[in-house]
mmCIF file of C-alpha atoms in Angstrom:
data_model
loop_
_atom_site.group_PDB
_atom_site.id
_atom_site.type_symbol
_atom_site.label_atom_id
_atom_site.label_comp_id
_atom_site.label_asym_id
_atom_site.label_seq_id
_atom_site.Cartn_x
_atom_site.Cartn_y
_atom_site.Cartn_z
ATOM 1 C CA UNK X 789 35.024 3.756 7.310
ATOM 2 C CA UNK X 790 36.044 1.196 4.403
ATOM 3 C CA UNK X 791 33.087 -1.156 5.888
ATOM 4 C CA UNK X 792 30.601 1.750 5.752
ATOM 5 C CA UNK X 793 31.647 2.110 2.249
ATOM 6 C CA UNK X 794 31.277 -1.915 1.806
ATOM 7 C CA UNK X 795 28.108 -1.821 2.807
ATOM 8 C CA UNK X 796 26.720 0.992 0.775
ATOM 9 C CA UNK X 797 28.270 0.251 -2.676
ATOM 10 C CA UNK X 798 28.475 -3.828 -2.102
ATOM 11 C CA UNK X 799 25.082 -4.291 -3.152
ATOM 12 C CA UNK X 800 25.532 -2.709 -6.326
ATOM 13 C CA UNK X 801 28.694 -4.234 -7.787
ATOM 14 C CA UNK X 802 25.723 -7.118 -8.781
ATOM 15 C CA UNK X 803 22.833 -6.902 -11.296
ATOM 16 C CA UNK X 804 20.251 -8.846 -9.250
ATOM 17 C CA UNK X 805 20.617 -6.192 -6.507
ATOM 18 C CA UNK X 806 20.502 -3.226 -8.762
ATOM 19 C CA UNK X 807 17.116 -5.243 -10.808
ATOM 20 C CA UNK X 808 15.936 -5.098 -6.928
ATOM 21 C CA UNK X 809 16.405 -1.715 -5.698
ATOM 22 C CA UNK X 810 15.213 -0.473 -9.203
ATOM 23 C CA UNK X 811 11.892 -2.335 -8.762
ATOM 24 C CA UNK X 812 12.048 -1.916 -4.292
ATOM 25 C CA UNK X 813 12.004 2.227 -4.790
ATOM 26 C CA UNK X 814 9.281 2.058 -7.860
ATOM 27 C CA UNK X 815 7.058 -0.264 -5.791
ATOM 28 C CA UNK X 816 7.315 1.995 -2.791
ATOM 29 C CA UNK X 817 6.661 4.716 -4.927
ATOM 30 C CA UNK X 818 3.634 3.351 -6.312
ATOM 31 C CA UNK X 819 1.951 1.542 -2.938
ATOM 32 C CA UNK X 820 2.974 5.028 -1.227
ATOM 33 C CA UNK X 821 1.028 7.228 -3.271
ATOM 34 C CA UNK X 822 -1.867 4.818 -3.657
ATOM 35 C CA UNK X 823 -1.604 3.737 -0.595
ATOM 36 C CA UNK X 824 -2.599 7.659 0.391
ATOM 37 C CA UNK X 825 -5.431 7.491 -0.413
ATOM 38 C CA UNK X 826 -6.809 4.003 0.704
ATOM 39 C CA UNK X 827 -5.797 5.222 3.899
ATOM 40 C CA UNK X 828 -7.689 7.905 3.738
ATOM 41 C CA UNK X 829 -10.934 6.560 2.881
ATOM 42 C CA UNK X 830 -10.423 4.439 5.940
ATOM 43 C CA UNK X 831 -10.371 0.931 3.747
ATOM 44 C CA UNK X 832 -6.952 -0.571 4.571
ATOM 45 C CA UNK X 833 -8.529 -4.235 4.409
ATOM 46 C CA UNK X 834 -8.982 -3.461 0.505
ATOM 47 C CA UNK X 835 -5.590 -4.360 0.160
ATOM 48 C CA UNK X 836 -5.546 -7.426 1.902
ATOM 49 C CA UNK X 837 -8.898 -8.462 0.140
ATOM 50 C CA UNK X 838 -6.883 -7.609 -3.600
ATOM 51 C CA UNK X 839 -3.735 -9.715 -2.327
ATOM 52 C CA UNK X 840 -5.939 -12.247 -1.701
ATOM 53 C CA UNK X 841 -8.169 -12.082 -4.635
ATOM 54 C CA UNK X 842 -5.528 -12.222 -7.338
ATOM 55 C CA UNK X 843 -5.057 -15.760 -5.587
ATOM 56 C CA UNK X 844 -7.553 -17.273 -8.551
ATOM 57 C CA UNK X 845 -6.111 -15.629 -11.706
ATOM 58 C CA UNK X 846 -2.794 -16.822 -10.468
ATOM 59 C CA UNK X 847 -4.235 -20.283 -10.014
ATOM 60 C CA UNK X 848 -5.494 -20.596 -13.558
ATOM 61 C CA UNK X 849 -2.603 -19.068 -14.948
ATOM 62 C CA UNK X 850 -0.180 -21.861 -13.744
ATOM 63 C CA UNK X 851 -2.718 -24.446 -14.111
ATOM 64 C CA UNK X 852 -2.742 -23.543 -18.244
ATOM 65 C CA UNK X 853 0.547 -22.724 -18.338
ATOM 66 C CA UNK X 854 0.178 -18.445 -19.315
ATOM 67 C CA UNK X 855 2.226 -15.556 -16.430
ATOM 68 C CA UNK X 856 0.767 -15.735 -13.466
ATOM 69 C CA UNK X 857 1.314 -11.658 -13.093
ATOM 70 C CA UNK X 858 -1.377 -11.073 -16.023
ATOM 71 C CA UNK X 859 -3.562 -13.885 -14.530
ATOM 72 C CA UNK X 860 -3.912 -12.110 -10.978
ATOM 73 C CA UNK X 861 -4.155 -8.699 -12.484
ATOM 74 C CA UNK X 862 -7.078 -9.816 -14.619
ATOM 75 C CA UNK X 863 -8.613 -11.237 -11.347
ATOM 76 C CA UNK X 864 -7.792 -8.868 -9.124
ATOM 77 C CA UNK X 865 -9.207 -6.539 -11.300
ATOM 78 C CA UNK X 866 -12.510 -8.376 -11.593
ATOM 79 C CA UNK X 867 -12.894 -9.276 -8.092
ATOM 80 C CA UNK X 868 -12.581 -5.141 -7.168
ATOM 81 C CA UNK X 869 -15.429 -4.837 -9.930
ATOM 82 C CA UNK X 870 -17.886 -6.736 -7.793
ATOM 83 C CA UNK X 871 -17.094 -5.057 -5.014
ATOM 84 C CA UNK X 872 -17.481 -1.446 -6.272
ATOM 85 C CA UNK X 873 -20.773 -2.886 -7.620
ATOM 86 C CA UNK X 874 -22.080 -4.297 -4.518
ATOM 87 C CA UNK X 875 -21.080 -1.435 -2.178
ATOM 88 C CA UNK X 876 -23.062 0.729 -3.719
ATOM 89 C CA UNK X 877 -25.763 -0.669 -1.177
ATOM 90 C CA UNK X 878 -25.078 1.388 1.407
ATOM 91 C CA UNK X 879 -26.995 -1.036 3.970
ATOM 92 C CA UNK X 880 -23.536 -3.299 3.599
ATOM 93 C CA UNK X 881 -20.624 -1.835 4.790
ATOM 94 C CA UNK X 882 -17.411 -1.342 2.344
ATOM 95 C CA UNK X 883 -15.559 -3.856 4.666
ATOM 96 C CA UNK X 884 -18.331 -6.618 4.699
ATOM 97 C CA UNK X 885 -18.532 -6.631 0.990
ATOM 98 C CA UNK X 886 -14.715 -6.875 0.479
ATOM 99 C CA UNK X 887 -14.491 -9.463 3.080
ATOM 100 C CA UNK X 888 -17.247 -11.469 1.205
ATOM 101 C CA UNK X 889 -15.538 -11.466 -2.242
ATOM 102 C CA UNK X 890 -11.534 -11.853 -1.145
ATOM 103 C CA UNK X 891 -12.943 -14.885 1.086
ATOM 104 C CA UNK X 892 -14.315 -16.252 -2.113
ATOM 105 C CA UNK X 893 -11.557 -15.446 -4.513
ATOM 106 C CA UNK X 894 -9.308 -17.236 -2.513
ATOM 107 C CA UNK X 895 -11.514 -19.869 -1.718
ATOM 108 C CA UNK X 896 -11.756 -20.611 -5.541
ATOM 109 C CA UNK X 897 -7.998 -20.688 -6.071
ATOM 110 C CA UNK X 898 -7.579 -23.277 -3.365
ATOM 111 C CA UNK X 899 -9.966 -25.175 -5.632
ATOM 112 C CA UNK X 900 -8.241 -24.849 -8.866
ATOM 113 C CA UNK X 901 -4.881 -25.481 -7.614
ATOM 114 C CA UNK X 902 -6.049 -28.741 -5.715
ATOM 115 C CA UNK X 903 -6.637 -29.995 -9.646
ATOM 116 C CA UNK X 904 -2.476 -29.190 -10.043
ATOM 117 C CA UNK X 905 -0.185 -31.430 -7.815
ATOM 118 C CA UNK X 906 3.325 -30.089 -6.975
ATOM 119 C CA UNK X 907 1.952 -26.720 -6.897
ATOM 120 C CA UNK X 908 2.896 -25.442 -3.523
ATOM 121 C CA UNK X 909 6.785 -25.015 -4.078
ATOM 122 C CA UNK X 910 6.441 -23.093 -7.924
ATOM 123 C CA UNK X 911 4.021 -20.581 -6.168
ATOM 124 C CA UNK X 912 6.435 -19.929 -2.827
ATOM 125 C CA UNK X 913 7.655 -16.737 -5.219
ATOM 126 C CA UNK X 914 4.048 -15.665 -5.423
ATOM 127 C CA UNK X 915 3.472 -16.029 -2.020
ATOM 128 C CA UNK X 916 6.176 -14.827 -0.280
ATOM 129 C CA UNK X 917 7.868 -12.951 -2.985
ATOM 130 C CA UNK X 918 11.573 -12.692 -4.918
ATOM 131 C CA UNK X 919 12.725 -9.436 -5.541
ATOM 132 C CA UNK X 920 16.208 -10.642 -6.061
ATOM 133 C CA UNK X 921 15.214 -13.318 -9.089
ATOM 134 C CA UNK X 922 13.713 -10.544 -11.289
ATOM 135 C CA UNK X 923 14.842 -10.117 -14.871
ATOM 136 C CA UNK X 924 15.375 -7.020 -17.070
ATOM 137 C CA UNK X 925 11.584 -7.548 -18.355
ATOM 138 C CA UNK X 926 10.368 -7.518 -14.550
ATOM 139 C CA UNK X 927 12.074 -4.237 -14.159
ATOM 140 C CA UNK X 928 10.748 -2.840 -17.722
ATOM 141 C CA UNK X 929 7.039 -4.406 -16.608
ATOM 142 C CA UNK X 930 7.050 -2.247 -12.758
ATOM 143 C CA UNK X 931 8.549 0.862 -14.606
ATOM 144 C CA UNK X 932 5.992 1.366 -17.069
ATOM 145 C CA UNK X 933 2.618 0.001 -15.333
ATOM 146 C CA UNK X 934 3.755 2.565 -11.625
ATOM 147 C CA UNK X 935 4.035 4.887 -14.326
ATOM 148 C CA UNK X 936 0.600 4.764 -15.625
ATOM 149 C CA UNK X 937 -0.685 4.177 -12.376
ATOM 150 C CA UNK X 938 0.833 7.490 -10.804
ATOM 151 C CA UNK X 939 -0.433 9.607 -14.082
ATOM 152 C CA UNK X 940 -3.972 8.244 -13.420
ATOM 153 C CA UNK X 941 -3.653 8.957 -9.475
ATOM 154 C CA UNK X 942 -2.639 12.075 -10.618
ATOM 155 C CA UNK X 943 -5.133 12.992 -12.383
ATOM 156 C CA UNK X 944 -8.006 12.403 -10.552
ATOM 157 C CA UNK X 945 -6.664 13.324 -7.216
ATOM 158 C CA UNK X 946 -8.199 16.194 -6.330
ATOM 159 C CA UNK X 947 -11.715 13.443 -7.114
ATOM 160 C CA UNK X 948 -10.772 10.893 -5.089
ATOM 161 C CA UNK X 949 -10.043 12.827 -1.648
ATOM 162 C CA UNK X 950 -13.815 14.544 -2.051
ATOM 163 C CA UNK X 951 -15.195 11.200 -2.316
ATOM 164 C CA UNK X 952 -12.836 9.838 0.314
ATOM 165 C CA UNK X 953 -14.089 12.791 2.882
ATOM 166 C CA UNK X 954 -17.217 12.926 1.931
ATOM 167 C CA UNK X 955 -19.188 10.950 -0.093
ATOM 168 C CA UNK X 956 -22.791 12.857 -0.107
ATOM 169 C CA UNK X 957 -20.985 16.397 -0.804
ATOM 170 C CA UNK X 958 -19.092 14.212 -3.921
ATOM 171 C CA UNK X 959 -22.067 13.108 -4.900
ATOM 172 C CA UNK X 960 -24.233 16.552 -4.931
ATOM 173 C CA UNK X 961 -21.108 18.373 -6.363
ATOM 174 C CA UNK X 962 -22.261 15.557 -9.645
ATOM 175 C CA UNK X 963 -18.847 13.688 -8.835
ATOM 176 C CA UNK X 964 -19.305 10.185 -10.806
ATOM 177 C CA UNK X 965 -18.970 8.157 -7.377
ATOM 178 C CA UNK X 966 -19.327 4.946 -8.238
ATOM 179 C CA UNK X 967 -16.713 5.146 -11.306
ATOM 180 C CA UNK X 968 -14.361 6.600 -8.973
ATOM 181 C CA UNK X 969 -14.554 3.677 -6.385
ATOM 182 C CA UNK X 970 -13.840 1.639 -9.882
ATOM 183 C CA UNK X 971 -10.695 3.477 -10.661
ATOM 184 C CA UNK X 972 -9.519 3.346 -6.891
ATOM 185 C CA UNK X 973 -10.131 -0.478 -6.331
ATOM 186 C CA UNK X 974 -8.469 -0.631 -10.057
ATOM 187 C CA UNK X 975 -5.106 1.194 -8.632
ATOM 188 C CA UNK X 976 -4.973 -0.759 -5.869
ATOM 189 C CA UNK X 977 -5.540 -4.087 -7.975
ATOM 190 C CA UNK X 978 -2.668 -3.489 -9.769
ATOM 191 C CA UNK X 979 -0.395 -2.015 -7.378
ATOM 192 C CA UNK X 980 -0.283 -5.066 -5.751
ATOM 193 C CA UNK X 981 -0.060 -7.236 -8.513
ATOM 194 C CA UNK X 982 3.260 -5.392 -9.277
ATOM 195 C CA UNK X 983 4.759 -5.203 -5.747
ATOM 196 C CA UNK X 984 3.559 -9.104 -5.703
ATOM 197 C CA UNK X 985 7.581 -9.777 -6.815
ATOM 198 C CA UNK X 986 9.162 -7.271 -4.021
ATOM 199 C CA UNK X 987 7.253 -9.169 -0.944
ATOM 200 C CA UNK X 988 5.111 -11.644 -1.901
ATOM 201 C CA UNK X 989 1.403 -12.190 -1.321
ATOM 202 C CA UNK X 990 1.260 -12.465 2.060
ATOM 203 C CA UNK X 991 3.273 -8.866 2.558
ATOM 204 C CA UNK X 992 2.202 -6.548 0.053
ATOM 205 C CA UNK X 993 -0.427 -5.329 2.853
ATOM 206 C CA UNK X 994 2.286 -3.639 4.374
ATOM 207 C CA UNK X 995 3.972 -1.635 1.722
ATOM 208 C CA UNK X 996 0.620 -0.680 0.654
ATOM 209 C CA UNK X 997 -1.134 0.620 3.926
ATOM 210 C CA UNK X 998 2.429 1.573 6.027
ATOM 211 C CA UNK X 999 4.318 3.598 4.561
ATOM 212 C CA UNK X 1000 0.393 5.718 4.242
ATOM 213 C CA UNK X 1001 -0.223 5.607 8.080
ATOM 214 C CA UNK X 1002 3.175 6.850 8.953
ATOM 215 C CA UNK X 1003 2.664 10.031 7.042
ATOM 216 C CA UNK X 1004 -0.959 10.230 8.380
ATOM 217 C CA UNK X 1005 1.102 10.716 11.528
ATOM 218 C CA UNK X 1006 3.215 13.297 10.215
ATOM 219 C CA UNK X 1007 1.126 15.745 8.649
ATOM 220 C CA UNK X 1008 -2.294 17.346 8.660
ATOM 221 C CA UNK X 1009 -1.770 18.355 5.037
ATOM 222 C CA UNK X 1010 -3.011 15.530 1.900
ATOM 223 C CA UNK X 1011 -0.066 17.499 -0.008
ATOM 224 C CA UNK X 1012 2.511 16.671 2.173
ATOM 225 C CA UNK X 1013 1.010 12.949 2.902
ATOM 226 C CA UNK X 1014 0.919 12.337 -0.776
ATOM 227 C CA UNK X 1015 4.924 13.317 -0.984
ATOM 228 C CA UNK X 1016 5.712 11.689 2.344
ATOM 229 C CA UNK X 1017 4.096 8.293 1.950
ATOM 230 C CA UNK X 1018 6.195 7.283 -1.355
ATOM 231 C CA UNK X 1019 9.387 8.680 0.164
ATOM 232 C CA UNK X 1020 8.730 6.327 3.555
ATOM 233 C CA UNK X 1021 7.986 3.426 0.599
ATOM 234 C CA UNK X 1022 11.178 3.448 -1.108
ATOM 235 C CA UNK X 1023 13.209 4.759 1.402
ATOM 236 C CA UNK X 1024 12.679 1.690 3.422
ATOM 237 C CA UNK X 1025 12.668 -0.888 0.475
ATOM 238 C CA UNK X 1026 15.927 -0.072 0.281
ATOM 239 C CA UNK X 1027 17.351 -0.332 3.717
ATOM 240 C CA UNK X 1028 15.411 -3.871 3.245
ATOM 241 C CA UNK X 1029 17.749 -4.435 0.456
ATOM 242 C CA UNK X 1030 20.362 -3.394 2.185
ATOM 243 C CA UNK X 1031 19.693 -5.500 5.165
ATOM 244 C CA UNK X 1032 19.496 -8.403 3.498
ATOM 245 C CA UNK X 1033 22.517 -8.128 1.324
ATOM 246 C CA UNK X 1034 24.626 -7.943 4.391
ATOM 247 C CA UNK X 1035 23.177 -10.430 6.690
ATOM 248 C CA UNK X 1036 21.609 -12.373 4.148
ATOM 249 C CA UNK X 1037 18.152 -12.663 5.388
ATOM 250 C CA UNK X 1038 14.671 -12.785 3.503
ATOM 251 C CA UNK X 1039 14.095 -9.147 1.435
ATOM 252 C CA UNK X 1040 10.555 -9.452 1.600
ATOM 253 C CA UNK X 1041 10.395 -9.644 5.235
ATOM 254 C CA UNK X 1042 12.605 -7.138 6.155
ATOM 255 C CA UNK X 1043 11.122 -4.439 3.549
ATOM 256 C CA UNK X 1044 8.215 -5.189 5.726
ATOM 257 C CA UNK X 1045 9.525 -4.785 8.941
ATOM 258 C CA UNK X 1046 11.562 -1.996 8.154
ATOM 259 C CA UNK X 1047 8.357 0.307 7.456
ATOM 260 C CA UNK X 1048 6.764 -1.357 10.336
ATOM 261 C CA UNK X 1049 9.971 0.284 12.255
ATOM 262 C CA UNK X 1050 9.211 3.730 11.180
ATOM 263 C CA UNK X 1051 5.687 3.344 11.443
ATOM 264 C CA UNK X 1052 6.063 1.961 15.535
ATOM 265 C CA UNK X 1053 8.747 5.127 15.547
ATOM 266 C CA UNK X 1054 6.078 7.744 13.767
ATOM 267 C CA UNK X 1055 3.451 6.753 16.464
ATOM 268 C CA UNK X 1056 5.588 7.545 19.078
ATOM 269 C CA UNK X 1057 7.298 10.834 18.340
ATOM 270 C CA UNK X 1058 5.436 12.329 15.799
ATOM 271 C CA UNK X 1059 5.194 16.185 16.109
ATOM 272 C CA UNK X 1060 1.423 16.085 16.474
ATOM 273 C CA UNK X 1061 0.114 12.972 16.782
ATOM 274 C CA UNK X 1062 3.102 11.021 18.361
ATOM 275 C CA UNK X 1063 1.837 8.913 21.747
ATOM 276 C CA UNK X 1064 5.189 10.469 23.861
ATOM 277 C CA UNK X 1065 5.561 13.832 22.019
ATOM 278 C CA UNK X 1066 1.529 14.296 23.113
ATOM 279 C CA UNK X 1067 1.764 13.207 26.402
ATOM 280 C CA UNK X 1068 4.942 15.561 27.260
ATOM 281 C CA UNK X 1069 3.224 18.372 25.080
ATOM 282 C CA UNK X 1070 0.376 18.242 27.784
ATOM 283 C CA UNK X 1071 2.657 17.744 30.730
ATOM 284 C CA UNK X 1072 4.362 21.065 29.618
ATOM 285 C CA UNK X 1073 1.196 23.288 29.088
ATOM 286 C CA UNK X 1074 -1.581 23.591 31.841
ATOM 287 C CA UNK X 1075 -5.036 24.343 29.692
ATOM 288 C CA UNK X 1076 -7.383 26.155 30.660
ATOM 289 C CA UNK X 1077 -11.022 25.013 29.605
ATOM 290 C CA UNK X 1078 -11.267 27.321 26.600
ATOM 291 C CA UNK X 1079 -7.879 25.583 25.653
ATOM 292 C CA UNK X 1080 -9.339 22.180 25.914
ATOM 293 C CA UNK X 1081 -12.151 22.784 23.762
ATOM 294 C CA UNK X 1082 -9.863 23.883 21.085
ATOM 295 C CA UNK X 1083 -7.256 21.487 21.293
ATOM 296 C CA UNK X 1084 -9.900 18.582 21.117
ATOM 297 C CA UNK X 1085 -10.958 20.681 17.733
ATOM 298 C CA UNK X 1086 -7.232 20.011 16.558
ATOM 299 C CA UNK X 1087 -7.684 18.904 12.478
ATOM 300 C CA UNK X 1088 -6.899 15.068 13.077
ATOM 301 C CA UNK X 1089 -9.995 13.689 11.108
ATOM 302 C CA UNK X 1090 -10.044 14.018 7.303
ATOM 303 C CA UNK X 1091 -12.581 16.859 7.492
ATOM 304 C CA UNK X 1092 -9.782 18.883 9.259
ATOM 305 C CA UNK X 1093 -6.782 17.491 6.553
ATOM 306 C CA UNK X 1094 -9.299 18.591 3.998
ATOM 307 C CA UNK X 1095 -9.068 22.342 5.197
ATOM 308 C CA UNK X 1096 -6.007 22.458 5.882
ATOM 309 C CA UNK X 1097 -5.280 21.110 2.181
ATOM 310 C CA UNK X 1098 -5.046 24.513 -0.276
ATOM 311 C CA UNK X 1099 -7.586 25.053 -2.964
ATOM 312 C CA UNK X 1100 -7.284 24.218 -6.237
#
């Protein structure tokens, strides 16, 4: 019992672990809800392309000397720019253009660093992250940029599914499309730029895109996907955190595999969607044609999640 109780208050007897679970639940916040909806629009390599893409502004930053946060935000954010832009050509798909740009961006920050010797080892942070070195101002920084981020995915919500589900419907209901690819691209941008601290570069895929598919899994309703995604986020940033506090391993990497755990576990035994809980669900009920039309019907698709999602 007392090393149940070790384990669960230990970590926060010391301010670098309470900095990191501060910081580990609002980044899982964040990347959940965000993560939502690049999920839904079916555009998970955005978030590599953006991790890769801040790769630049970082560059330049520690080349002259000015945070490397505010550098990759600015670049990130540019980078997503010419990619709304360019996708508006339908004949390219979403996924060629981002994979033309982040290939780019991160070509061009292997150039400008090359002009810096002794980089490598000052960007290992950047690259692999270091939740537990954040100070007060890292905390302040996350805190009040998620929370801008989650008013403005709040408010146009309801926008960003229709164009996510349909894009020609969002477009003849007068949506402004393009300008709400721009905003999208723009959360993701700096979602990752502020989860860059909690698992690095290289990582921040996952706590983006994850803790999203796992609730896919869950639930036919956006509702309940928007609530579950977060709580998957955070809830597993901090068994992360509490991982590696007690067996002093890497937080970044075990964040990541964490989510990975429940996401492996949510494609297995989901109620719905779950590989075993399908199979033994049609192992237990013999259906008759008219029954396999309509299960094959089930609302899996976003078209379904979209009905099933109450009006207004």
């Amino acid at each position: 019992m007392n090393s149940v109780m070790d384990f669960l208050t230990g970590p926060w007897e010391h301010l670098f672990m309470r900095r990191a679970f501060a910081v580990a639940v609002m980044c899982g916040i964040v990347s959940g809800v965000v993560g939502a909806h690049v999920v839904l629009r079916g555009m998970a390599f955005i978030g590599d392309a953006v991790s890769h893409s801040v790769f630049p502004g970082v560059a330049i930053a520690f080349v002259f000397q000015f945070n490397l946060v505010l550098g990759g935000a600015v670049a990130g954010l540019l980078t997503a720019l010419a990619v709304a832009v360019f996708s508006q050509n339908r004949r390219l798909k979403e996924d060629t253009v981002i994979g033309v740009f982040f290939a780019a961006a991160f070509g061009l920050g292997i150039v400008i660093l090359s002009t810096a010797p002794g980089y490598s080892g000052s960007l290992e942070s950047f690259l692999f992250g270091q939740i537990l070195g954040i100070s007060d101002g890292d905390v302040v920084t996350v805190a009040v940029m998620g929370l801008i981020l989650l008013l403005i995915a709040g408010a146009v919500h309801k926008e960003l599914v229709t164009v996510s589900l349909d894009r020609e419907t969002a477009t003849a209901m007068g949506l402004p499309v393009f300008a709400l690819d721009v905003v999208l691209y723009a959360l993701v941008t700096v979602t990752v730029v502020i989860s860059l601290q909690a698992v690095g570069n290289i990582l921040v895929l996952a706590l983006l895109i994850t803790p999203a598919a796992c609730a896919r899994l869950l639930t036919d309703r956006i509702g309940i996907m928007m609530a579950l995604a977060p709580a998957i986020g955070a809830g597993s940033a901090v068994l992360g955190l509490y991982l590696s506090y007690a067996y002093n391993l890497a937080a970044g990497g075990l964040i990541v595999l964490v989510v990975t755990g429940v996401f492996i576990v949510c494609w297995l035994l989901a109620p719905r969607h779950g590989l075993l809980t399908a199979r033994t669900h049609r192992r237990g009920h013999a259906l008759a044609p008219d029954d396999v039309a309509a299960a094959t019907a089930q609302p899996t698709d976003n078209t379904a999640l979209a009905e099933r999602t109450p009006a207004g």
